[in-house]
Amino acid sequence: MALFQSIFKRYHQQCETSDHHRDELLRTHYYKANAETALRAAEEIFANKQQFEIKSVSKEHGEVFAVTRKAPRISIIATVVTIKPFETAVDFTVSTEKRSLTGVYPLLCRVAAGSYEQLDKKLPAAAGKKA
């Protein structure tokens, strides 16, 4: 049964990071920063005008919404949540409407993991938490 699940997972059109994700690269990252600093850093990683287009930034909701400029068109939502005064969690939701014979889920997961890599370079990891 697990074999069928892993085969069909390749065809999912959305990848979300979370605290308890099976893939360690896609687990929520925690940073030693306030929400405004983390939101600004998330906005900066999508500021590359050749790769991404930022559609909206909501400081009230702690979200940055961006899309890729190249095919396949991928939507990315970075969500920033304050856990403690100087501890912030960042999650990504990456999705596309495109379908592929080989499946797009691995590509979506690479985009989420790559976003975390860039964010890790900009923000310090929270104490006791892996970023």
Coordinates of C-alpha atoms in Angstrom, one line a residue:
M1 CA 0.0 0.0 0.0
A2 CA 2.9 2.4 0.8
L3 CA 4.3 1.8 -2.6
F4 CA 1.1 3.0 -4.3
Q5 CA 1.0 6.1 -2.0
S6 CA 4.6 7.0 -2.9
I7 CA 3.9 6.5 -6.6
F8 CA 0.7 8.6 -6.6
K9 CA 2.4 11.3 -4.4
R10 CA 4.6 12.3 -7.4
Y11 CA 1.4 13.6 -9.1
H12 CA 0.3 15.8 -6.2
Q13 CA 0.2 19.4 -7.2
Q14 CA 0.9 20.9 -3.8
C15 CA 3.8 20.6 -1.3
E16 CA 3.5 22.0 2.2
T17 CA 6.1 22.2 4.9
S18 CA 5.0 21.3 8.5
D19 CA 6.3 20.4 11.9
H20 CA 5.8 16.7 11.4
H21 CA 6.6 16.2 7.7
R22 CA 8.2 12.9 6.7
D23 CA 11.0 14.6 4.8
E24 CA 13.3 16.3 7.2
L25 CA 14.1 19.0 4.6
L26 CA 10.5 20.0 4.6
R27 CA 9.9 20.4 8.3
T28 CA 9.1 23.8 9.7
H29 CA 12.2 26.0 10.3
Y30 CA 12.4 28.2 13.4
Y31 CA 14.5 31.4 13.5
K32 CA 15.8 33.7 16.2
A33 CA 14.1 36.8 14.8
N34 CA 10.9 38.8 15.2
A35 CA 8.1 38.4 12.7
E36 CA 8.8 41.6 10.8
T37 CA 12.5 40.6 10.2
A38 CA 11.5 37.1 9.1
L39 CA 8.8 38.4 6.8
R40 CA 11.3 40.9 5.3
A41 CA 13.9 38.0 4.8
A42 CA 11.2 35.9 3.1
E43 CA 10.3 38.8 0.8
E44 CA 14.0 39.2 -0.1
I45 CA 14.4 35.6 -1.3
F46 CA 11.6 36.2 -3.8
A47 CA 12.8 39.7 -4.8
N48 CA 14.8 38.2 -7.7
K49 CA 12.9 39.8 -10.6
Q50 CA 14.2 37.3 -13.2
Q51 CA 13.0 34.2 -11.3
F52 CA 10.0 35.4 -9.2
E53 CA 7.3 38.0 -9.1
I54 CA 5.9 39.0 -5.7
K55 CA 2.1 39.2 -6.0
S56 CA 1.4 40.4 -2.5
V57 CA 2.8 40.8 1.0
S58 CA 0.4 40.8 4.0
K59 CA 2.1 42.0 7.1
E60 CA -1.1 41.5 9.1
H61 CA -1.3 37.8 8.2
G62 CA 2.5 37.3 7.9
E63 CA 2.4 36.0 4.4
V64 CA 4.3 36.6 1.2
F65 CA 2.8 35.3 -2.1
A66 CA 5.0 34.9 -5.1
V67 CA 5.0 33.1 -8.5
T68 CA 7.8 31.9 -10.7
R69 CA 8.3 33.7 -14.0
K70 CA 9.5 30.6 -15.9
A71 CA 7.5 27.5 -16.8
P72 CA 6.1 25.6 -15.0
R73 CA 4.2 28.4 -13.3
I74 CA 4.6 27.7 -9.5
S75 CA 2.9 29.6 -6.7
I76 CA 4.7 30.0 -3.4
I77 CA 3.2 31.2 -0.1
A78 CA 5.6 31.9 2.8
T79 CA 3.9 32.0 6.1
V80 CA 5.6 33.6 9.1
V81 CA 4.3 32.9 12.6
T82 CA 5.6 34.3 15.9
I83 CA 6.1 31.5 18.5
K84 CA 7.8 33.6 21.2
P85 CA 9.0 37.2 21.2
F86 CA 12.2 36.4 19.3
E87 CA 11.3 33.0 17.9
T88 CA 9.6 32.8 14.5
A89 CA 8.4 29.8 12.5
V90 CA 8.4 29.8 8.7
D91 CA 6.4 27.4 6.5
F92 CA 6.0 27.3 2.7
T93 CA 3.1 26.1 0.6
V94 CA 4.2 25.5 -3.0
S95 CA 1.7 24.6 -5.7
T96 CA 1.1 24.5 -9.4
E97 CA -1.8 23.9 -11.8
K98 CA 0.5 22.1 -14.3
R99 CA 0.4 18.4 -14.7
S100 CA 3.2 16.2 -15.9
L101 CA 3.6 12.6 -16.9
T102 CA 6.5 12.3 -14.5
G103 CA 4.9 14.2 -11.7
V104 CA 5.6 17.7 -10.4
Y105 CA 5.7 17.0 -6.6
P106 CA 9.5 16.5 -6.5
L107 CA 10.0 19.8 -8.2
L108 CA 7.6 21.5 -5.7
C109 CA 9.5 20.0 -2.8
R110 CA 12.9 21.2 -4.3
V111 CA 11.5 24.7 -4.5
A112 CA 10.4 24.6 -0.8
A113 CA 13.7 23.1 0.4
G114 CA 15.6 25.7 -1.7
S115 CA 13.6 28.5 -0.2
Y116 CA 14.6 27.2 3.3
E117 CA 18.2 27.1 2.2
Q118 CA 18.1 30.8 1.2
L119 CA 16.3 31.8 4.4
D120 CA 18.8 29.9 6.5
K121 CA 21.5 32.1 5.1
K122 CA 19.6 35.3 6.1
L123 CA 18.3 34.4 9.6
P124 CA 19.9 32.7 12.6
A125 CA 18.4 29.4 13.8
A126 CA 16.5 29.5 17.0
A127 CA 18.1 27.9 20.0
G128 CA 17.4 24.2 20.2
K129 CA 15.6 24.2 16.9
K130 CA 17.0 23.1 13.6
A131 CA 16.8 25.6 10.8

